[in-house]
PDB file of C-alpha atoms in Angstrom:
ATOM      1  CA  MET G  63      50.195 -23.794 -99.820  1.00 93.00           C
ATOM      2  CA  ILE G  64      46.309 -22.944 -98.985  1.00 98.00           C
ATOM      3  CA  LYS G  65      44.026 -24.894-101.411  1.00 99.00           C
ATOM      4  CA  ILE G  66      40.760 -23.962 -99.945  1.00 99.00           C
ATOM      5  CA  SER G  67      39.405 -21.119 -97.632  1.00 99.00           C
ATOM      6  CA  PHE G  68      36.198 -21.296 -95.496  1.00 99.00           C
ATOM      7  CA  VAL G  69      34.980 -17.744 -94.855  1.00 99.00           C
ATOM      8  CA  ILE G  70      32.301 -16.757 -92.147  1.00 99.00           C
ATOM      9  CA  LEU G  71      30.695 -13.561 -91.365  1.00 99.00           C
ATOM     10  CA  THR G  72      29.157 -13.377 -88.067  1.00 98.00           C
ATOM     11  CA  TRP G  73      26.896 -10.838 -86.256  1.00 98.00           C
ATOM     12  CA  ASN G  74      25.277 -11.527 -82.899  1.00 97.00           C
ATOM     13  CA  ARG G  75      24.746 -15.130 -83.245  1.00 97.00           C
ATOM     14  CA  TYR G  76      27.207 -16.734 -80.705  1.00 98.00           C
ATOM     15  CA  LYS G  77      25.354 -19.862 -80.050  1.00 98.00           C
ATOM     16  CA  PHE G  78      24.976 -20.497 -83.914  1.00 98.00           C
ATOM     17  CA  LEU G  79      28.644 -19.632 -84.597  1.00 98.00           C
ATOM     18  CA  ASP G  80      29.906 -21.923 -81.648  1.00 98.00           C
ATOM     19  CA  LYS G  81      27.790 -25.032 -83.186  1.00 98.00           C
ATOM     20  CA  CYS G  82      28.877 -24.196 -86.647  1.00 99.00           C
ATOM     21  CA  LEU G  83      32.695 -24.012 -85.960  1.00 98.00           C
ATOM     22  CA  THR G  84      32.397 -27.340 -83.717  1.00 98.00           C
ATOM     23  CA  ALA G  85      30.904 -29.019 -86.695  1.00 99.00           C
ATOM     24  CA  LEU G  86      33.013 -27.601 -89.481  1.00 99.00           C
ATOM     25  CA  ILE G  87      36.680 -28.068 -88.344  1.00 98.00           C
ATOM     26  CA  PRO G  88      36.391 -32.135 -87.923  1.00 98.00           C
ATOM     27  CA  ALA G  89      34.467 -31.866 -91.467  1.00 99.00           C
ATOM     28  CA  ILE G  90      37.788 -30.557 -93.329  1.00 99.00           C
ATOM     29  CA  GLY G  91      39.686 -33.532 -94.519  1.00 98.00           C
ATOM     30  CA  THR G  92      42.968 -31.971 -95.177  1.00 97.00           C
ATOM     31  CA  THR G  93      43.573 -29.317 -92.898  1.00 97.00           C
ATOM     32  CA  ASN G  94      47.260 -28.451 -93.810  1.00 97.00           C
ATOM     33  CA  THR G  95      45.752 -27.035 -97.129  1.00 98.00           C
ATOM     34  CA  ALA G  96      42.783 -25.180 -95.716  1.00 99.00           C
ATOM     35  CA  GLU G  97      41.983 -22.162 -93.954  1.00 99.00           C
ATOM     36  CA  ILE G  98      38.912 -20.835 -92.029  1.00 99.00           C
ATOM     37  CA  ILE G  99      38.610 -17.058 -91.809  1.00 99.00           C
ATOM     38  CA  VAL G 100      35.816 -15.894 -89.455  1.00 99.00           C
ATOM     39  CA  MET G 101      34.886 -12.284 -89.234  1.00 99.00           C
ATOM     40  CA  ASP G 102      33.078 -10.633 -86.367  1.00 98.00           C
ATOM     41  CA  ASN G 103      30.838  -7.830 -87.911  1.00 98.00           C
ATOM     42  CA  GLY G 104      30.887  -5.805 -84.791  1.00 97.00           C
ATOM     43  CA  SER G 105      28.866  -8.045 -82.664  1.00 97.00           C
ATOM     44  CA  THR G 106      27.772  -6.889 -79.127  1.00 96.00           C
ATOM     45  CA  ASP G 107      26.806 -10.342 -77.563  1.00 97.00           C
ATOM     46  CA  ASN G 108      29.276 -13.180 -76.628  1.00 97.00           C
ATOM     47  CA  THR G 109      30.599 -13.677 -79.895  1.00 98.00           C
ATOM     48  CA  SER G 110      34.243 -12.438 -78.947  1.00 97.00           C
ATOM     49  CA  GLU G 111      34.541 -14.895 -76.234  1.00 98.00           C
ATOM     50  CA  ILE G 112      33.393 -17.565 -78.722  1.00 97.00           C
ATOM     51  CA  LEU G 113      36.178 -16.725 -80.891  1.00 98.00           C
ATOM     52  CA  ASP G 114      38.875 -16.390 -78.536  1.00 97.00           C
ATOM     53  CA  ARG G 115      38.399 -20.155 -77.787  1.00 95.00           C
ATOM     54  CA  TYR G 116      39.305 -20.827 -81.457  1.00 93.00           C
ATOM     55  CA  ALA G 117      42.072 -18.281 -81.670  1.00 87.00           C
ATOM     56  CA  ALA G 118      44.891 -21.017 -80.848  1.00 91.00           C
ATOM     57  CA  ASN G 119      43.738 -23.328 -83.493  1.00 95.00           C
ATOM     58  CA  PRO G 120      46.154 -22.914 -86.435  1.00 96.00           C
ATOM     59  CA  LEU G 121      43.255 -23.578 -88.977  1.00 98.00           C
ATOM     60  CA  VAL G 122      41.309 -20.861 -87.698  1.00 98.00           C
ATOM     61  CA  GLN G 123      41.912 -17.037 -88.391  1.00 98.00           C
ATOM     62  CA  VAL G 124      39.884 -14.632 -86.150  1.00 98.00           C
ATOM     63  CA  VAL G 125      39.110 -10.915 -87.582  1.00 98.00           C
ATOM     64  CA  LYS G 126      37.242  -8.772 -85.204  1.00 97.00           C
ATOM     65  CA  ARG G 127      35.718  -5.592 -86.263  1.00 97.00           C
ATOM     66  CA  ARG G 128      34.342  -2.580 -84.179  1.00 94.00           C
ATOM     67  CA  LYS G 129      31.553  -1.883 -86.714  1.00 96.00           C
ATOM     68  CA  ASN G 130      29.033  -3.660 -88.552  1.00 96.00           C
ATOM     69  CA  TYR G 131      29.566  -3.257 -92.134  1.00 96.00           C
ATOM     70  CA  GLY G 132      26.717  -5.491 -93.357  1.00 96.00           C
ATOM     71  CA  LEU G 133      27.177  -7.718 -96.228  1.00 97.00           C
ATOM     72  CA  ASN G 134      29.618  -5.522 -97.712  1.00 98.00           C
ATOM     73  CA  ALA G 135      32.315  -7.257 -95.242  1.00 98.00           C
ATOM     74  CA  TYR G 136      32.101 -10.117 -97.549  1.00 99.00           C
ATOM     75  CA  LYS G 137      34.540  -7.998 -99.842  1.00 99.00           C
ATOM     76  CA  LYS G 138      37.190  -7.937 -97.400  1.00 98.00           C
ATOM     77  CA  LEU G 139      36.640 -11.554 -96.438  1.00 98.00           C
ATOM     78  CA  PHE G 140      37.014 -12.646-100.196  1.00 99.00           C
ATOM     79  CA  GLY G 141      40.141 -10.690-100.551  1.00 98.00           C
ATOM     80  CA  MET G 142      41.720 -12.252 -97.418  1.00 98.00           C
ATOM     81  CA  ALA G 143      41.264 -15.816 -98.570  1.00 99.00           C
ATOM     82  CA  LYS G 144      44.184 -17.451 -99.783  1.00 99.00           C
ATOM     83  CA  GLY G 145      42.833 -20.578-101.421  1.00 99.00           C
ATOM     84  CA  GLU G 146      42.135 -21.431-104.981  1.00 99.00           C
ATOM     85  CA  TYR G 147      38.575 -22.217-103.821  1.00 99.00           C
ATOM     86  CA  VAL G 148      36.415 -20.197-101.320  1.00 99.00           C
ATOM     87  CA  VAL G 149      33.549 -21.439 -99.385  1.00 99.00           C
ATOM     88  CA  ILE G 150      30.766 -19.338 -98.012  1.00 99.00           C
ATOM     89  CA  VAL G 151      29.623 -20.773 -94.680  1.00 99.00           C
ATOM     90  CA  ASP G 152      26.603 -19.013 -92.897  1.00 99.00           C
ATOM     91  CA  ASP G 153      26.946 -19.324 -89.093  1.00 98.00           C
ATOM     92  CA  ASP G 154      23.758 -20.848 -88.878  1.00 98.00           C
ATOM     93  CA  VAL G 155      24.765 -23.913 -90.619  1.00 99.00           C
ATOM     94  CA  LEU G 156      25.091 -26.478 -87.940  1.00 99.00           C
ATOM     95  CA  SER G 157      26.235 -29.824 -89.704  1.00 99.00           C
ATOM     96  CA  PHE G 158      28.260 -30.628 -92.801  1.00 99.00           C
ATOM     97  CA  PRO G 159      29.453 -33.763 -94.642  1.00 99.00           C
ATOM     98  CA  ASN G 160      32.808 -35.300 -93.982  1.00 98.00           C
ATOM     99  CA  ARG G 161      35.942 -34.190 -96.021  1.00 99.00           C
ATOM    100  CA  LEU G 162      33.914 -31.078 -97.421  1.00 99.00           C
ATOM    101  CA  ASP G 163      37.173 -29.658 -98.839  1.00 99.00           C
ATOM    102  CA  GLU G 164      37.588 -32.384-100.913  1.00 99.00           C
ATOM    103  CA  LEU G 165      33.818 -32.793-101.947  1.00 99.00           C
ATOM    104  CA  PHE G 166      33.827 -29.133-103.232  1.00 99.00           C
ATOM    105  CA  ILE G 167      36.901 -29.247-105.271  1.00 99.00           C
ATOM    106  CA  ASP G 168      35.964 -32.736-106.760  1.00 99.00           C
ATOM    107  CA  TYR G 169      32.519 -31.391-107.768  1.00 99.00           C
ATOM    108  CA  LEU G 170      33.698 -28.260-109.202  1.00 99.00           C
ATOM    109  CA  LYS G 171      36.240 -30.084-111.271  1.00 98.00           C
ATOM    110  CA  THR G 172      33.811 -32.477-112.542  1.00 99.00           C
ATOM    111  CA  PHE G 173      31.197 -29.716-113.313  1.00 99.00           C
ATOM    112  CA  SER G 174      33.379 -27.125-114.780  1.00 98.00           C
ATOM    113  CA  ASP G 175      30.756 -25.257-116.422  1.00 99.00           C
ATOM    114  CA  TYR G 176      29.526 -24.220-112.994  1.00 99.00           C
ATOM    115  CA  GLY G 177      30.808 -21.296-111.138  1.00 99.00           C
ATOM    116  CA  PHE G 178      28.946 -21.579-107.929  1.00 99.00           C
ATOM    117  CA  ILE G 179      27.879 -24.797-106.234  1.00 99.00           C
ATOM    118  CA  ALA G 180      26.117 -25.515-102.848  1.00 99.00           C
ATOM    119  CA  LEU G 181      25.359 -28.176-100.526  1.00 99.00           C
ATOM    120  CA  ASN G 182      21.964 -29.495-100.377  1.00 99.00           C
ATOM    121  CA  VAL G 183      19.943 -28.753 -97.290  1.00 99.00           C
ATOM    122  CA  ILE G 184      17.986 -30.872 -94.549  1.00 98.00           C
ATOM    123  CA  GLN G 185      14.504 -29.747 -94.707  1.00 97.00           C
ATOM    124  CA  ASP G 186      12.302 -30.758 -91.425  1.00 96.00           C
ATOM    125  CA  GLU G 187       8.794 -29.606 -89.891  1.00 95.00           C
ATOM    126  CA  PHE G 188      10.655 -26.347 -88.970  1.00 96.00           C
ATOM    127  CA  THR G 189      12.747 -25.130 -91.951  1.00 97.00           C
ATOM    128  CA  ASN G 190      13.259 -25.632 -95.484  1.00 97.00           C
ATOM    129  CA  GLY G 191      16.880 -24.578 -95.474  1.00 98.00           C
ATOM    130  CA  ALA G 192      16.285 -21.527 -97.519  1.00 97.00           C
ATOM    131  CA  LYS G 193      15.982 -23.825-100.592  1.00 98.00           C
ATOM    132  CA  PRO G 194      13.364 -23.305-103.024  1.00 97.00           C
ATOM    133  CA  THR G 195      10.874 -26.082-104.172  1.00 97.00           C
ATOM    134  CA  ALA G 196      11.970 -28.927-106.417  1.00 96.00           C
ATOM    135  CA  GLU G 197      10.059 -27.893-109.544  1.00 98.00           C
ATOM    136  CA  ASN G 198      12.707 -25.094-109.897  1.00 98.00           C
ATOM    137  CA  TYR G 199      15.638 -27.780-110.422  1.00 99.00           C
ATOM    138  CA  THR G 200      16.822 -30.061-113.056  1.00 99.00           C
ATOM    139  CA  THR G 201      19.318 -32.614-112.359  1.00 99.00           C
ATOM    140  CA  GLU G 202      22.673 -33.113-114.220  1.00 99.00           C
ATOM    141  CA  THR G 203      24.541 -36.296-113.838  1.00 99.00           C
ATOM    142  CA  ARG G 204      28.378 -36.539-114.651  1.00 98.00           C
ATOM    143  CA  GLU G 205      30.670 -39.580-113.301  1.00 97.00           C
ATOM    144  CA  ASN G 206      27.970 -40.338-110.714  1.00 98.00           C
ATOM    145  CA  LYS G 207      27.645 -36.807-109.268  1.00 99.00           C
ATOM    146  CA  ASN G 208      24.564 -35.030-109.366  1.00 99.00           C
ATOM    147  CA  ILE G 209      23.939 -31.401-109.389  1.00 99.00           C
ATOM    148  CA  GLU G 210      20.698 -29.835-109.361  1.00 99.00           C
ATOM    149  CA  PHE G 211      20.735 -26.960-111.722  1.00 99.00           C
ATOM    150  CA  GLY G 212      18.512 -24.084-110.147  1.00 99.00           C
ATOM    151  CA  PRO G 213      18.698 -21.272-107.653  1.00 98.00           C
ATOM    152  CA  THR G 214      21.438 -21.673-105.314  1.00 98.00           C
ATOM    153  CA  GLY G 215      21.959 -19.814-101.959  1.00 97.00           C
ATOM    154  CA  GLY G 216      25.089 -19.185-100.098  1.00 98.00           C
ATOM    155  CA  TRP G 217      24.523 -20.855 -97.056  1.00 98.00           C
ATOM    156  CA  CYS G 218      27.427 -23.230 -97.818  1.00 99.00           C
ATOM    157  CA  ALA G 219      28.640 -22.646-101.308  1.00 99.00           C
ATOM    158  CA  CYS G 220      32.152 -22.860-103.101  1.00 99.00           C
ATOM    159  CA  PHE G 221      33.707 -20.854-106.053  1.00 99.00           C
ATOM    160  CA  LYS G 222      37.067 -20.560-107.610  1.00 99.00           C
ATOM    161  CA  LYS G 223      38.929 -17.561-106.713  1.00 99.00           C
ATOM    162  CA  SER G 224      40.331 -17.264-110.118  1.00 99.00           C
ATOM    163  CA  ASN G 225      36.694 -16.792-111.287  1.00 99.00           C
ATOM    164  CA  TYR G 226      36.106 -14.468-108.645  1.00 99.00           C
ATOM    165  CA  ASN G 227      38.870 -12.260-109.642  1.00 99.00           C
ATOM    166  CA  LYS G 228      37.368 -11.961-113.117  1.00 99.00           C
ATOM    167  CA  ILE G 229      34.385 -10.129-111.754  1.00 99.00           C
ATOM    168  CA  LYS G 230      35.912  -8.712-108.584  1.00 99.00           C
ATOM    169  CA  LEU G 231      36.004  -4.942-109.779  1.00 98.00           C
ATOM    170  CA  ARG G 232      31.865  -5.204-110.454  1.00 98.00           C
ATOM    171  CA  PHE G 233      31.584  -6.989-107.110  1.00 99.00           C
ATOM    172  CA  LEU G 234      33.576  -4.464-105.263  1.00 98.00           C
ATOM    173  CA  LEU G 235      31.428  -1.801-106.492  1.00 98.00           C
ATOM    174  CA  THR G 236      28.327  -2.886-105.835  1.00 98.00           C
ATOM    175  CA  ASN G 237      26.722  -2.114-102.520  1.00 98.00           C
ATOM    176  CA  LEU G 238      25.529  -5.333-100.898  1.00 97.00           C
ATOM    177  CA  ASN G 239      22.299  -5.598 -98.869  1.00 94.00           C
ATOM    178  CA  MET G 240      19.335  -7.997 -98.219  1.00 90.00           C
ATOM    179  CA  ALA G 241      18.056  -7.190-101.692  1.00 88.00           C
ATOM    180  CA  LYS G 242      21.311  -7.706-103.310  1.00 93.00           C
ATOM    181  CA  SER G 243      23.155 -10.334-101.427  1.00 97.00           C
ATOM    182  CA  GLU G 244      26.909 -11.363-101.853  1.00 98.00           C
ATOM    183  CA  ASP G 245      25.583 -15.045-102.875  1.00 98.00           C
ATOM    184  CA  GLY G 246      22.869 -13.631-105.376  1.00 98.00           C
ATOM    185  CA  LEU G 247      25.329 -11.254-106.817  1.00 98.00           C
ATOM    186  CA  LEU G 248      28.231 -13.732-107.448  1.00 99.00           C
ATOM    187  CA  VAL G 249      25.474 -16.120-109.047  1.00 99.00           C
ATOM    188  CA  ASP G 250      24.425 -13.132-111.367  1.00 98.00           C
ATOM    189  CA  LEU G 251      27.930 -12.077-112.297  1.00 99.00           C
ATOM    190  CA  PHE G 252      29.301 -15.531-112.866  1.00 99.00           C
ATOM    191  CA  ASN G 253      26.429 -16.215-115.390  1.00 99.00           C
ATOM    192  CA  ARG G 254      26.153 -13.093-116.935  1.00 98.00           C
ATOM    193  CA  LYS G 255      30.016 -12.258-117.332  1.00 99.00           C
ATOM    194  CA  LEU G 256      31.536 -15.709-117.437  1.00 99.00           C
ATOM    195  CA  LYS G 257      28.612 -17.855-118.598  1.00 99.00           C
ATOM    196  CA  LEU G 258      28.862 -20.134-115.673  1.00 99.00           C
ATOM    197  CA  LYS G 259      25.979 -21.953-114.040  1.00 99.00           C
ATOM    198  CA  SER G 260      24.918 -22.584-110.496  1.00 99.00           C
ATOM    199  CA  GLY G 261      23.502 -25.322-108.574  1.00 99.00           C
ATOM    200  CA  ILE G 262      23.342 -27.598-105.608  1.00 99.00           C
ATOM    201  CA  ILE G 263      25.203 -30.755-105.030  1.00 99.00           C
ATOM    202  CA  LYS G 264      22.080 -33.313-104.787  1.00 99.00           C
ATOM    203  CA  ASP G 265      23.466 -36.018-102.604  1.00 99.00           C
ATOM    204  CA  TYR G 266      25.314 -34.043 -99.744  1.00 99.00           C
ATOM    205  CA  TYR G 267      23.610 -32.183 -97.127  1.00 99.00           C
ATOM    206  CA  CYS G 268      24.053 -29.618 -94.354  1.00 99.00           C
ATOM    207  CA  PHE G 269      21.796 -28.380 -91.792  1.00 99.00           C
ATOM    208  CA  HIS G 270      21.011 -24.987 -92.465  1.00 99.00           C
ATOM    209  CA  ALA G 271      18.848 -23.851 -89.218  1.00 98.00           C
ATOM    210  CA  CYS G 272      17.253 -20.785 -90.718  1.00 96.00           C
ATOM    211  CA  GLY G 273      13.731 -19.552 -89.901  1.00 95.00           C
ATOM    212  CA  PRO G 274      11.880 -18.298 -86.703  1.00 95.00           C
ATOM    213  CA  TYR G 275      11.958 -21.715 -85.055  1.00 95.00           C
ATOM    214  CA  TYR G 276      15.567 -22.018 -84.741  1.00 96.00           C
ATOM    215  CA  ALA G 277      16.033 -18.324 -84.235  1.00 95.00           C
ATOM    216  CA  ASN G 278      13.834 -18.801 -80.988  1.00 94.00           C
ATOM    217  CA  LYS G 279      15.315 -21.959 -79.991  1.00 94.00           C
ATOM    218  CA  TYR G 280      18.917 -20.689 -79.949  1.00 94.00           C
ATOM    219  CA  GLY G 281      18.046 -17.071 -78.458  1.00 93.00           C
ATOM    220  CA  HIS G 282      18.564 -14.950 -81.533  1.00 93.00           C
ATOM    221  CA  MET G 283      15.083 -13.937 -82.321  1.00 93.00           C
ATOM    222  CA  ASP G 284      15.763 -10.254 -81.344  1.00 91.00           C
ATOM    223  CA  ARG G 285      18.865 -10.121 -83.673  1.00 92.00           C
ATOM    224  CA  GLU G 286      16.664 -11.402 -86.511  1.00 92.00           C
ATOM    225  CA  LEU G 287      13.912  -9.020 -86.052  1.00 91.00           C
ATOM    226  CA  GLU G 288      16.253  -6.240 -85.864  1.00 90.00           C
ATOM    227  CA  LYS G 289      18.075  -7.416 -89.187  1.00 90.00           C
ATOM    228  CA  TYR G 290      14.943  -7.756 -91.214  1.00 91.00           C
ATOM    229  CA  ASN G 291      13.474  -4.563 -89.749  1.00 87.00           C
ATOM    230  CA  SER G 292      16.395  -2.429 -90.898  1.00 86.00           C
ATOM    231  CA  ALA G 293      16.362  -4.133 -94.392  1.00 85.00           C
ATOM    232  CA  GLY G 294      12.439  -3.252 -94.512  1.00 87.00           C
ATOM    233  CA  LEU G 295      11.623  -6.864 -94.879  1.00 85.00           C
ATOM    234  CA  HIS G 296       8.462  -6.307 -93.022  1.00 84.00           C
ATOM    235  CA  SER G 297       6.577  -9.574 -94.083  1.00 88.00           C
ATOM    236  CA  ILE G 298       9.514 -11.664 -92.649  1.00 88.00           C
ATOM    237  CA  VAL G 299       9.467  -9.480 -89.459  1.00 81.00           C
ATOM    238  CA  ASP G 300       5.791 -10.090 -89.038  1.00 86.00           C
ATOM    239  CA  GLU G 301       6.439 -14.000 -89.483  1.00 86.00           C
ATOM    240  CA  TYR G 302       9.313 -13.965 -86.970  1.00 88.00           C
ATOM    241  CA  LYS G 303       7.009 -11.773 -84.539  1.00 84.00           C
ATOM    242  CA  ASN G 304       3.834 -14.160 -84.913  1.00 82.00           C
ATOM    243  CA  PHE G 305       6.285 -17.117 -84.211  1.00 79.00           C
ATOM    244  CA  LYS G 306       7.643 -15.367 -80.873  1.00 64.00           C
TER     245      LYS G 306
END
């Protein structure tokens, strides 16, 4: 029986994707109760070749789509997930703590009033990992476990499938885009409809390689410019162009 599903939506970031999967697979402690579903959202780079290398791995299920469905593709991904727990993994997350599956399950059991929890992020001179500053959070401690209650992104974040099913119709009927993303909508619906909080697992970190420095380093700058330009996020486009 599948206990936990890791879902990755990818588009034209094959170098990130390869490093993400290379790090994620050994981070899963109990592989016989886990699955990884990777959906290629109509990539035109070498993503298909990368995914072909993982197709023989029984832990990994590959779904290739000819068209880019944007963030709405998460609706299909969440529907495919068989686990009691679902973990969204961004393809630009390049390192994970060990026994990641057990970590998420343990924390959601301890913090049962939380609907959406994410790993903390490593921050360096090139990225803040997309996490807001410290004053946005307050720490809650239970059983020697710490959660930072506050803004929670979906870089590597977990929720219970049973909770998702309670807000599923509203989720499916909402058009997802950069202004209303899958993680933001989940946080909002879990809070408004189910009175569940969201937060960051304070003491366990992933490396979320977001921002122009890592886009440039891994050769995905043009892809990022296309994404943000099509979303009308011109200030971010300018930031990336200035870096390039």
